[in-house]
Amino acid sequence: MKRKISLVLMLALLLVGCGNGAKDEQEAFVGTYPADFISIAPLADVSANTKMVLRNMHEGIYKYKTDGSLEPGVAEKIDITSEDPFIVFDIVLKDNVKFHNGKDLTSEDVKYSYERLAGMIDGITPEMVAGSGYFHQILNGEDEGFNKGKIEIIDDTHLKVYCDNSYGVLTTMHTLADGLLVPSDYSEDEQSTHPVGVGPYEFIEYDEGDHITMQAFEDYYGNVPNVKNMEFRKYADASTLPIAFENGEIDSISLNNENYDRIKEEGYEISEGLSNDVRVLYMNQREGELFSNKDLRYAVNYAIDKEKMLNSISNGRGAILYSHLTPVLKDYYNGDLKDFFTYDIEKSKEYLAKAGYENGLDVVIKTVAENEMEQDMVALMIEDLAKVGINAKNDPIPWNTYYEEVYKGFNYDMAILNVVGYPDPSRVLSRYESTAKGNMPGLKSEEFDRILKEAQETVDQNEAALKYKELQKILTEEAVGVFTIDPGISTATSKKYTGYESYPFAFVDISLIERK
């Protein structure tokens, strides 16, 4: 059933240009997204396609720079101290921060926002805040091995947040950066139909299956965006995007091999870099599953030609990956794993026979139907696997179904997933902890769990980096999946605009763009 959620601007029709809600008549910047959002409420959806759009409406006490580093957001001042077993964040808020509904941001709102994400508010289930990261661990205290944190309100703009110190300062800072702030007196039902935050853009309308619109928030505490109106439209068929871009129907496009050279030659401004996302062919290694056989997982890894994939998908732009971290996080990235799994058909056949499948086998690879790149990738994988005797079949299913059945339910043998990148290596790698909800392959490794905890608790980041490199080595040795490529990001924008920059995680930041 189709939903339509809209902001009725009747006053704006009478009072054009006067106050909040009066829509600027400037032409809208038009972007795209491929699949419907599971929810538009803050941090209710883990999908990269959702986060890249909705981040425009929200911020926290920290905000990200385009290189992934942090700077103060709504906080005027943040002092960090240690009071074992806690890391204490002494936060003073800026005094000119407003929510989109006109309410002033107070310490009570920050407290509510963090407790909302930590599962400490009655009626708010974990599913309602599926993208909440580590908040449950650092504040709730219900998870084994974690201490219950607390939040002390000093006054309306001053508070102290006591976070369990198990993850260390860096990861906890990144967790708070992802702690999107919401009004304490605004319900989840309201957030799911008309989200309210403190970001540079405010919500106007969401027409499920069609578009979402926002406008610049004129009372934003920072610099009000130059682009006053934006609209993201759903384009489920990526093949239609180049024509739409060149016809002026949309103002940005992620380029691929088929259109990169032509678009570049036509003089469009192109922003390039790595995405920091990891495309993984996961193999379900839980007890009793087909790929609990490690030799079979090795056979698949040796069968996939990653160089051919990178050339085919992005003409060599981007990077081949060897574990679950990309070169974007250069201080933590383990480049020594390059030669662990090479493309080797004969070795793949040897491991296939060792696994007991010398005559081959049939497998199904589940993919997200709306993800055009995944469909191109799986076609190449099927071709490679056939050369060693593995008859693979693609099963494309809608994201909403994939999320429930595959991502959450682990109902699969093989599945491709684009795993969203983060600037924090702990956040990236902790998905493979034995008890992690997002542990797609079902890895159970006491060694991995121990080293992860050591890395998180290590203050010296050079020492921590060595431990994160050890973790990547374990993932590769265990062959939890085939870590394929980071195809890079090449984004072209309309000739009407300039200034677009990419982030090392899912975020299309319209506030950086300016009209020429």
Coordinates of C-alpha atoms in Angstrom, one line a residue:
M1 CA 0.0 0.0 0.0
K2 CA 1.4 3.4 -1.0
R3 CA 2.0 6.0 1.7
K4 CA 2.1 9.7 1.2
I5 CA 3.5 11.9 3.9
S6 CA 3.4 15.6 3.4
L7 CA 3.8 18.9 5.1
V8 CA 0.8 21.1 4.4
L9 CA 2.1 24.6 3.9
M10 CA -1.2 26.6 3.9
L11 CA 0.3 29.5 5.9
A12 CA 3.2 29.6 3.4
L13 CA 0.7 30.3 0.6
L14 CA -0.5 33.4 2.5
L15 CA 2.9 34.4 4.0
V16 CA 5.4 33.6 1.3
G17 CA 8.9 34.1 2.6
C18 CA 7.8 34.7 6.2
G19 CA 9.3 32.3 8.7
N20 CA 9.7 28.5 9.0
G21 CA 7.9 26.4 6.4
A22 CA 7.7 29.1 3.7
K23 CA 9.2 27.3 0.8
D24 CA 11.8 29.2 -1.2
E25 CA 10.9 29.3 -4.9
Q26 CA 14.5 28.4 -6.0
E27 CA 14.6 25.4 -8.4
A28 CA 15.2 22.2 -6.5
F29 CA 18.4 20.2 -6.7
V30 CA 17.3 16.7 -7.8
G31 CA 19.2 13.6 -6.7
T32 CA 18.2 9.9 -6.8
Y33 CA 17.9 6.8 -4.7
P34 CA 17.3 3.2 -5.9
A35 CA 15.0 1.6 -3.3
D36 CA 12.3 2.6 -0.9
F37 CA 13.3 3.5 2.7
I38 CA 12.3 1.0 5.4
S39 CA 11.7 4.1 7.6
I40 CA 12.4 7.8 7.4
A41 CA 12.7 8.1 11.2
P42 CA 16.2 9.0 12.4
L43 CA 18.5 5.9 12.5
A44 CA 15.6 3.5 12.0
D45 CA 17.0 2.1 8.7
V46 CA 20.5 0.6 8.3
S47 CA 20.5 0.9 4.5
A48 CA 23.2 3.0 2.9
N49 CA 20.6 4.3 0.4
T50 CA 18.5 5.7 3.3
K51 CA 21.4 7.1 5.3
M52 CA 22.9 9.0 2.3
V53 CA 19.7 11.0 1.9
L54 CA 18.4 11.4 5.5
R55 CA 21.7 12.6 7.0
N56 CA 20.9 16.0 5.4
M57 CA 18.3 16.6 8.1
H58 CA 20.3 15.5 11.2
E59 CA 23.3 16.2 13.2
G60 CA 24.9 15.4 16.6
I61 CA 27.3 16.9 19.1
Y62 CA 30.1 16.1 16.5
K63 CA 29.8 16.4 12.8
Y64 CA 32.0 14.8 10.1
K65 CA 34.3 16.5 7.7
T66 CA 34.6 15.1 4.2
D67 CA 37.8 13.2 5.1
G68 CA 35.9 11.3 7.9
S69 CA 37.5 13.3 10.8
L70 CA 35.4 14.9 13.5
E71 CA 34.7 18.5 14.5
P72 CA 32.2 20.0 17.0
G73 CA 28.6 20.0 15.7
V74 CA 26.0 21.5 18.0
A75 CA 28.5 21.5 20.9
E76 CA 30.4 24.7 21.7
K77 CA 32.8 22.7 23.8
I78 CA 33.5 19.0 24.6
D79 CA 36.0 18.0 27.3
I80 CA 36.9 14.3 27.6
T81 CA 38.2 12.7 30.8
S82 CA 38.5 9.2 32.2
E83 CA 36.7 8.1 35.4
D84 CA 37.2 4.3 35.3
P85 CA 35.1 2.4 34.1
F86 CA 33.7 5.4 32.2
I87 CA 34.8 7.9 29.5
V88 CA 33.2 11.2 30.5
F89 CA 32.1 13.7 27.9
D90 CA 31.5 17.2 29.4
I91 CA 29.4 18.9 26.8
V92 CA 28.4 22.6 26.5
L93 CA 25.9 23.2 23.7
K94 CA 25.8 26.1 21.4
D95 CA 23.1 28.5 22.5
N96 CA 21.5 29.2 19.1
V97 CA 20.5 25.7 18.0
K98 CA 16.9 25.0 17.0
F99 CA 15.0 22.0 15.9
H100 CA 13.1 22.2 12.6
N101 CA 9.8 22.5 14.6
G102 CA 11.2 25.7 16.3
K103 CA 12.1 24.2 19.6
D104 CA 15.4 25.2 21.2
L105 CA 17.9 22.3 21.6
T106 CA 18.5 21.7 25.3
S107 CA 20.5 19.2 27.4
E108 CA 17.2 17.3 28.0
D109 CA 16.9 16.7 24.3
V110 CA 20.5 15.3 24.1
K111 CA 19.8 13.0 27.0
Y112 CA 16.5 11.8 25.5
S113 CA 18.2 11.3 22.1
Y114 CA 21.0 9.1 23.6
E115 CA 18.6 7.1 25.8
R116 CA 16.4 6.6 22.7
L117 CA 19.3 5.0 20.9
A118 CA 20.4 3.0 23.9
G119 CA 17.0 1.3 24.4
M120 CA 16.3 3.1 27.6
I121 CA 13.0 4.7 26.6
D122 CA 9.8 2.6 27.1
G123 CA 8.1 1.7 23.9
I124 CA 11.1 2.2 21.7
T125 CA 12.3 -1.2 20.4
P126 CA 15.7 -2.0 18.9
E127 CA 14.0 -2.3 15.5
M128 CA 12.9 1.3 15.7
V129 CA 16.6 2.4 16.0
A130 CA 18.3 -0.3 14.0
G131 CA 21.1 2.1 13.0
S132 CA 22.0 3.1 16.6
G133 CA 25.5 1.7 16.6
Y134 CA 27.1 1.2 20.0
F135 CA 24.7 3.3 22.1
H136 CA 23.2 0.2 23.7
Q137 CA 26.6 -1.0 24.9
I138 CA 28.0 2.3 26.1
L139 CA 25.0 3.5 28.0
N140 CA 22.4 0.8 28.6
G141 CA 24.5 -1.6 30.7
E142 CA 22.4 -4.7 29.8
D143 CA 25.0 -6.3 27.6
E144 CA 27.4 -8.6 29.3
G145 CA 30.7 -7.0 30.2
F146 CA 29.4 -3.4 29.9
N147 CA 28.7 -0.9 32.7
K148 CA 25.5 1.1 32.8
G149 CA 26.3 4.7 31.9
K150 CA 24.5 7.8 33.0
I151 CA 23.7 11.3 31.8
E152 CA 23.9 14.2 34.2
I153 CA 22.1 17.5 33.3
I154 CA 23.9 20.5 34.7
D155 CA 21.7 23.1 33.1
D156 CA 19.9 23.7 29.8
T157 CA 23.1 23.8 27.7
H158 CA 25.5 21.8 29.9
L159 CA 25.5 18.0 30.5
K160 CA 27.9 15.2 31.2
V161 CA 27.6 11.8 29.5
Y162 CA 29.3 8.8 31.3
C163 CA 30.0 6.1 28.7
D164 CA 31.3 2.6 29.3
N165 CA 35.0 2.7 28.3
S166 CA 35.1 -0.7 26.7
Y167 CA 35.4 0.7 23.2
G168 CA 37.9 3.4 24.0
V169 CA 37.8 7.1 23.2
L170 CA 38.0 7.1 19.4
T171 CA 35.1 4.7 18.9
T172 CA 33.0 6.3 21.6
M173 CA 33.5 9.7 19.9
H174 CA 32.3 8.3 16.6
T175 CA 29.3 6.7 18.3
L176 CA 28.3 10.1 19.7
A177 CA 28.8 11.7 16.3
D178 CA 26.3 9.2 14.9
G179 CA 23.9 10.1 17.8
L180 CA 21.4 12.1 15.8
L181 CA 19.5 14.5 18.0
V182 CA 15.7 14.7 18.2
P183 CA 13.3 16.7 20.3
S184 CA 12.4 15.0 23.6
D185 CA 8.7 15.8 23.2
Y186 CA 8.3 14.4 19.7
S187 CA 7.0 10.9 19.4
E188 CA 8.3 8.0 17.3
D189 CA 5.0 8.0 15.3
E190 CA 5.7 11.7 14.4
Q191 CA 9.3 11.0 13.5
S192 CA 8.2 8.1 11.2
T193 CA 5.9 10.5 9.2
H194 CA 7.6 13.9 9.6
P195 CA 11.2 13.6 10.9
V196 CA 12.6 16.5 12.8
G197 CA 16.2 17.2 13.5
V198 CA 18.8 20.0 13.8
G199 CA 20.5 19.6 10.4
P200 CA 20.8 22.1 7.6
Y201 CA 17.7 20.8 5.8
E202 CA 14.1 20.2 7.0
F203 CA 11.6 17.7 5.9
I204 CA 8.8 18.6 3.5
E205 CA 7.3 15.5 1.9
Y206 CA 7.9 11.8 1.4
D207 CA 5.9 10.0 -1.3
E208 CA 6.8 6.3 -0.9
G209 CA 7.9 4.8 -4.2
D210 CA 8.4 8.2 -5.8
H211 CA 10.3 11.0 -4.0
I212 CA 11.4 12.8 -0.8
T213 CA 11.7 16.6 -0.6
M214 CA 13.5 18.9 1.8
Q215 CA 14.3 22.6 2.1
A216 CA 17.0 24.6 3.7
F217 CA 16.4 25.3 7.3
E218 CA 16.7 29.1 7.7
D219 CA 17.2 28.8 11.4
Y220 CA 20.1 26.4 11.1
Y221 CA 22.9 27.2 13.6
G222 CA 25.6 27.0 11.0
N223 CA 25.8 28.4 7.5
V224 CA 22.4 28.1 5.8
P225 CA 22.9 26.1 2.6
N226 CA 23.1 27.8 -0.8
V227 CA 20.8 25.2 -2.4
K228 CA 17.5 26.0 -0.9
N229 CA 15.4 23.1 -2.1
M230 CA 16.2 19.5 -2.8
E231 CA 14.3 16.5 -4.1
F232 CA 15.5 12.9 -4.2
R233 CA 13.6 10.8 -6.7
K234 CA 13.4 7.0 -6.8
Y235 CA 14.9 5.5 -9.9
A236 CA 14.8 1.7 -9.5
D237 CA 16.2 1.2 -12.9
A238 CA 19.7 2.6 -13.0
S239 CA 19.9 2.3 -16.7
T240 CA 17.6 5.2 -17.1
L241 CA 19.8 7.6 -15.0
P242 CA 22.2 8.7 -17.8
I243 CA 19.4 9.9 -20.0
A244 CA 17.7 11.6 -17.1
F245 CA 20.9 13.4 -16.2
E246 CA 21.7 14.6 -19.7
N247 CA 18.1 15.7 -20.2
G248 CA 18.3 17.8 -17.0
E249 CA 15.7 15.8 -15.1
I250 CA 18.2 15.0 -12.3
D251 CA 21.3 17.0 -11.1
S252 CA 23.7 14.3 -10.0
I253 CA 24.7 10.8 -11.2
S254 CA 27.1 8.1 -10.1
L255 CA 29.1 7.3 -13.2
N256 CA 30.0 3.9 -14.5
N257 CA 32.1 2.5 -17.4
E258 CA 29.3 3.1 -19.9
N259 CA 29.0 6.8 -19.3
Y260 CA 32.2 8.0 -17.5
D261 CA 34.2 9.1 -20.5
R262 CA 31.3 10.7 -22.3
I263 CA 30.2 12.7 -19.3
K264 CA 33.7 13.8 -18.6
E265 CA 34.3 14.9 -22.2
E266 CA 31.1 17.0 -22.0
G267 CA 32.6 19.1 -19.3
Y268 CA 30.6 18.1 -16.2
E269 CA 32.2 18.6 -12.8
I270 CA 33.2 15.1 -11.4
S271 CA 34.0 14.3 -7.8
E272 CA 36.1 11.1 -7.4
G273 CA 37.4 9.0 -4.6
L274 CA 36.9 5.6 -2.8
S275 CA 33.5 4.9 -1.3
N276 CA 34.9 3.1 1.8
D277 CA 32.0 0.6 1.3
V278 CA 32.9 -3.0 1.0
R279 CA 31.1 -5.3 -1.5
V280 CA 31.2 -8.8 0.0
L281 CA 30.0 -12.2 -1.3
Y282 CA 29.1 -13.7 2.1
M283 CA 29.0 -17.5 2.7
N284 CA 26.8 -18.7 5.6
Q285 CA 29.2 -20.7 7.8
R286 CA 26.9 -21.4 10.6
E287 CA 26.8 -25.0 11.9
G288 CA 24.9 -27.3 9.5
E289 CA 25.0 -24.8 6.6
L290 CA 26.6 -25.7 3.3
F291 CA 29.5 -23.2 3.8
S292 CA 30.4 -24.4 7.2
N293 CA 32.9 -26.3 5.1
K294 CA 36.0 -24.0 5.2
D295 CA 37.6 -25.7 2.2
L296 CA 34.5 -24.9 0.1
R297 CA 34.9 -21.2 1.2
Y298 CA 38.5 -21.3 0.0
A299 CA 37.4 -22.8 -3.3
V300 CA 35.1 -19.9 -3.9
N301 CA 37.7 -17.3 -2.9
Y302 CA 40.2 -18.7 -5.4
A303 CA 37.6 -18.8 -8.1
I304 CA 36.7 -15.1 -8.2
D305 CA 38.6 -12.8 -10.6
K306 CA 38.6 -9.5 -8.7
E307 CA 40.8 -7.7 -11.3
K308 CA 38.3 -8.5 -14.1
M309 CA 35.5 -7.3 -11.8
L310 CA 37.1 -4.0 -11.0
N311 CA 37.9 -3.4 -14.7
S312 CA 34.4 -4.4 -15.8
I313 CA 32.5 -2.4 -13.1
S314 CA 34.5 0.8 -12.9
N315 CA 37.2 0.5 -15.6
G316 CA 39.9 0.0 -13.0
R317 CA 38.9 3.0 -10.9
G318 CA 38.6 2.1 -7.2
A319 CA 40.4 -0.7 -5.4
I320 CA 40.5 -4.5 -5.1
L321 CA 39.9 -5.6 -1.5
Y322 CA 41.5 -8.4 0.5
S323 CA 39.6 -8.1 3.8
H324 CA 36.9 -6.0 5.4
L325 CA 38.6 -2.6 5.3
T326 CA 39.4 -0.3 2.5
P327 CA 42.6 1.9 1.8
V328 CA 40.5 4.9 2.9
L329 CA 41.4 4.0 6.5
K330 CA 45.1 4.0 5.6
D331 CA 46.4 3.9 9.2
Y332 CA 44.4 0.7 9.9
Y333 CA 44.3 -1.0 6.5
N334 CA 46.2 -4.3 6.1
G335 CA 47.8 -4.3 2.6
D336 CA 49.8 -7.4 3.3
L337 CA 46.8 -9.7 2.5
K338 CA 47.0 -9.0 -1.2
D339 CA 48.5 -12.4 -2.1
F340 CA 46.5 -14.6 0.3
F341 CA 43.8 -15.4 -2.2
T342 CA 44.8 -14.9 -5.8
Y343 CA 42.7 -15.8 -8.8
D344 CA 43.7 -19.4 -9.3
I345 CA 41.3 -21.8 -11.1
E346 CA 43.4 -24.9 -10.4
K347 CA 43.8 -24.2 -6.7
S348 CA 40.0 -23.5 -6.5
K349 CA 39.4 -26.9 -8.0
E350 CA 41.8 -28.5 -5.6
Y351 CA 39.9 -27.0 -2.6
L352 CA 36.6 -28.0 -4.2
A353 CA 37.7 -31.6 -4.3
K354 CA 39.1 -31.4 -0.8
A355 CA 35.7 -30.2 0.4
G356 CA 34.1 -33.3 -1.2
Y357 CA 32.6 -31.6 -4.3
E358 CA 35.0 -32.8 -7.0
N359 CA 32.0 -33.1 -9.3
G360 CA 30.8 -29.6 -8.5
L361 CA 27.6 -28.3 -6.9
D362 CA 24.6 -26.0 -7.3
V363 CA 24.3 -22.9 -5.2
V364 CA 22.0 -19.8 -5.0
I365 CA 23.4 -16.3 -4.6
K366 CA 20.9 -13.9 -3.1
T367 CA 21.2 -10.3 -4.2
V368 CA 19.4 -6.9 -3.7
A369 CA 17.2 -6.6 -6.8
E370 CA 17.3 -2.8 -6.9
N371 CA 21.1 -2.7 -6.7
E372 CA 22.3 -2.5 -10.4
M373 CA 26.0 -2.9 -9.5
E374 CA 25.2 -6.1 -7.5
Q375 CA 23.5 -7.5 -10.6
D376 CA 26.5 -6.8 -12.7
M377 CA 28.8 -8.3 -10.0
V378 CA 26.8 -11.5 -9.6
A379 CA 26.8 -12.1 -13.4
L380 CA 30.7 -12.0 -13.3
M381 CA 30.8 -14.3 -10.2
I382 CA 28.5 -16.8 -11.8
E383 CA 30.7 -16.9 -14.9
D384 CA 33.9 -17.4 -12.7
L385 CA 32.3 -20.0 -10.5
A386 CA 31.2 -22.0 -13.5
K387 CA 34.8 -22.4 -14.6
V388 CA 35.5 -24.5 -11.5
G389 CA 32.3 -26.5 -11.5
I390 CA 30.1 -24.5 -9.2
N391 CA 26.7 -23.9 -10.9
A392 CA 25.5 -20.6 -9.3
K393 CA 22.1 -19.0 -9.8
N394 CA 21.2 -15.4 -9.0
D395 CA 18.1 -14.9 -6.8
P396 CA 17.4 -11.1 -6.8
I397 CA 15.0 -10.0 -4.1
P398 CA 13.7 -6.5 -3.1
W399 CA 15.7 -4.8 -0.3
N400 CA 12.9 -4.9 2.2
T401 CA 12.6 -8.6 1.8
Y402 CA 16.4 -9.1 1.7
Y403 CA 16.7 -7.1 4.9
E404 CA 14.3 -9.3 6.8
E405 CA 15.2 -12.7 5.4
V406 CA 18.9 -12.4 4.6
Y407 CA 20.4 -9.6 6.7
K408 CA 18.5 -10.3 9.8
G409 CA 17.3 -13.8 9.3
F410 CA 20.5 -15.3 7.8
N411 CA 18.3 -17.4 5.4
Y412 CA 20.9 -17.9 2.6
D413 CA 23.9 -19.9 1.4
M414 CA 25.6 -17.1 -0.5
A415 CA 24.6 -13.5 -0.6
I416 CA 26.1 -10.2 -1.9
L417 CA 25.9 -7.2 0.4
N418 CA 27.2 -3.7 0.1
V419 CA 28.4 -3.0 3.6
V420 CA 28.4 0.6 4.6
G421 CA 31.8 2.1 5.5
Y422 CA 32.6 4.2 8.6
P423 CA 35.6 6.2 9.5
D424 CA 36.0 4.1 12.7
P425 CA 37.7 0.7 12.2
S426 CA 36.1 -0.7 15.3
R427 CA 32.6 0.1 14.0
V428 CA 33.5 -1.6 10.7
L429 CA 35.1 -4.8 12.1
S430 CA 32.9 -5.3 15.1
R431 CA 30.1 -6.7 12.9
Y432 CA 32.1 -10.0 13.0
E433 CA 32.1 -10.3 16.8
S434 CA 30.5 -13.7 17.7
T435 CA 27.5 -12.1 19.3
A436 CA 27.0 -9.2 16.8
K437 CA 23.6 -8.9 15.2
G438 CA 25.1 -7.9 11.9
N439 CA 27.4 -11.0 11.8
M440 CA 26.3 -12.1 8.3
P441 CA 28.6 -15.1 7.9
G442 CA 28.2 -16.4 11.4
L443 CA 31.8 -16.2 12.4
K444 CA 32.6 -17.7 15.8
S445 CA 36.1 -16.9 16.8
E446 CA 37.3 -16.4 20.4
E447 CA 40.6 -15.0 19.0
F448 CA 38.8 -12.4 16.9
D449 CA 36.6 -11.4 19.9
R450 CA 39.6 -11.0 22.2
I451 CA 41.8 -9.0 19.8
L452 CA 38.8 -6.7 18.9
K453 CA 38.3 -5.9 22.6
E454 CA 42.0 -5.3 23.0
A455 CA 42.0 -2.9 20.0
Q456 CA 39.0 -1.0 21.3
E457 CA 40.5 -0.6 24.8
T458 CA 44.0 0.4 23.5
V459 CA 44.7 4.1 24.0
D460 CA 47.8 4.1 21.7
Q461 CA 46.4 4.3 18.2
N462 CA 49.6 2.9 16.6
E463 CA 49.2 -0.2 18.8
A464 CA 45.5 -0.3 18.1
A465 CA 46.2 -0.2 14.3
L466 CA 48.3 -3.3 14.5
K467 CA 45.5 -5.2 16.2
Y468 CA 42.9 -4.0 13.6
K469 CA 45.3 -5.4 11.0
E470 CA 45.3 -8.7 12.9
L471 CA 41.6 -8.8 12.8
Q472 CA 41.5 -8.3 9.0
K473 CA 44.0 -11.2 8.7
I474 CA 41.6 -13.5 10.7
L475 CA 38.7 -12.6 8.4
T476 CA 40.7 -13.4 5.3
E477 CA 42.1 -16.7 6.8
E478 CA 38.6 -17.8 7.8
A479 CA 37.3 -16.9 4.4
V480 CA 34.1 -15.4 5.8
G481 CA 33.3 -14.2 2.4
V482 CA 34.9 -12.9 -0.8
F483 CA 35.9 -9.3 -0.2
T484 CA 35.6 -8.0 -3.7
I485 CA 36.1 -4.3 -4.6
D486 CA 35.5 -0.8 -3.6
P487 CA 34.5 0.5 -7.0
G488 CA 35.1 4.1 -6.0
I489 CA 32.8 7.0 -6.3
S490 CA 32.7 9.1 -9.5
T491 CA 29.8 11.6 -9.1
A492 CA 29.0 14.1 -11.8
T493 CA 26.8 17.2 -11.1
S494 CA 24.7 19.4 -13.3
K495 CA 26.5 22.3 -14.9
K496 CA 24.2 24.5 -12.8
Y497 CA 26.1 23.5 -9.6
T498 CA 29.5 23.2 -8.1
G499 CA 31.2 22.1 -4.9
Y500 CA 30.0 18.5 -4.4
E501 CA 32.4 16.3 -2.3
S502 CA 32.1 12.7 -1.3
Y503 CA 32.5 11.3 2.2
P504 CA 34.0 7.9 3.3
F505 CA 30.6 6.7 4.2
A506 CA 27.0 7.0 2.9
F507 CA 26.2 10.7 2.7
V508 CA 25.2 12.9 -0.2
D509 CA 25.7 16.3 1.5
I510 CA 23.7 18.8 -0.4
S511 CA 24.8 21.6 2.0
L512 CA 28.2 21.7 0.3
I513 CA 26.8 22.4 -3.2
E514 CA 26.4 25.9 -4.6
R515 CA 24.5 27.2 -7.6
K516 CA 26.8 28.7 -10.2

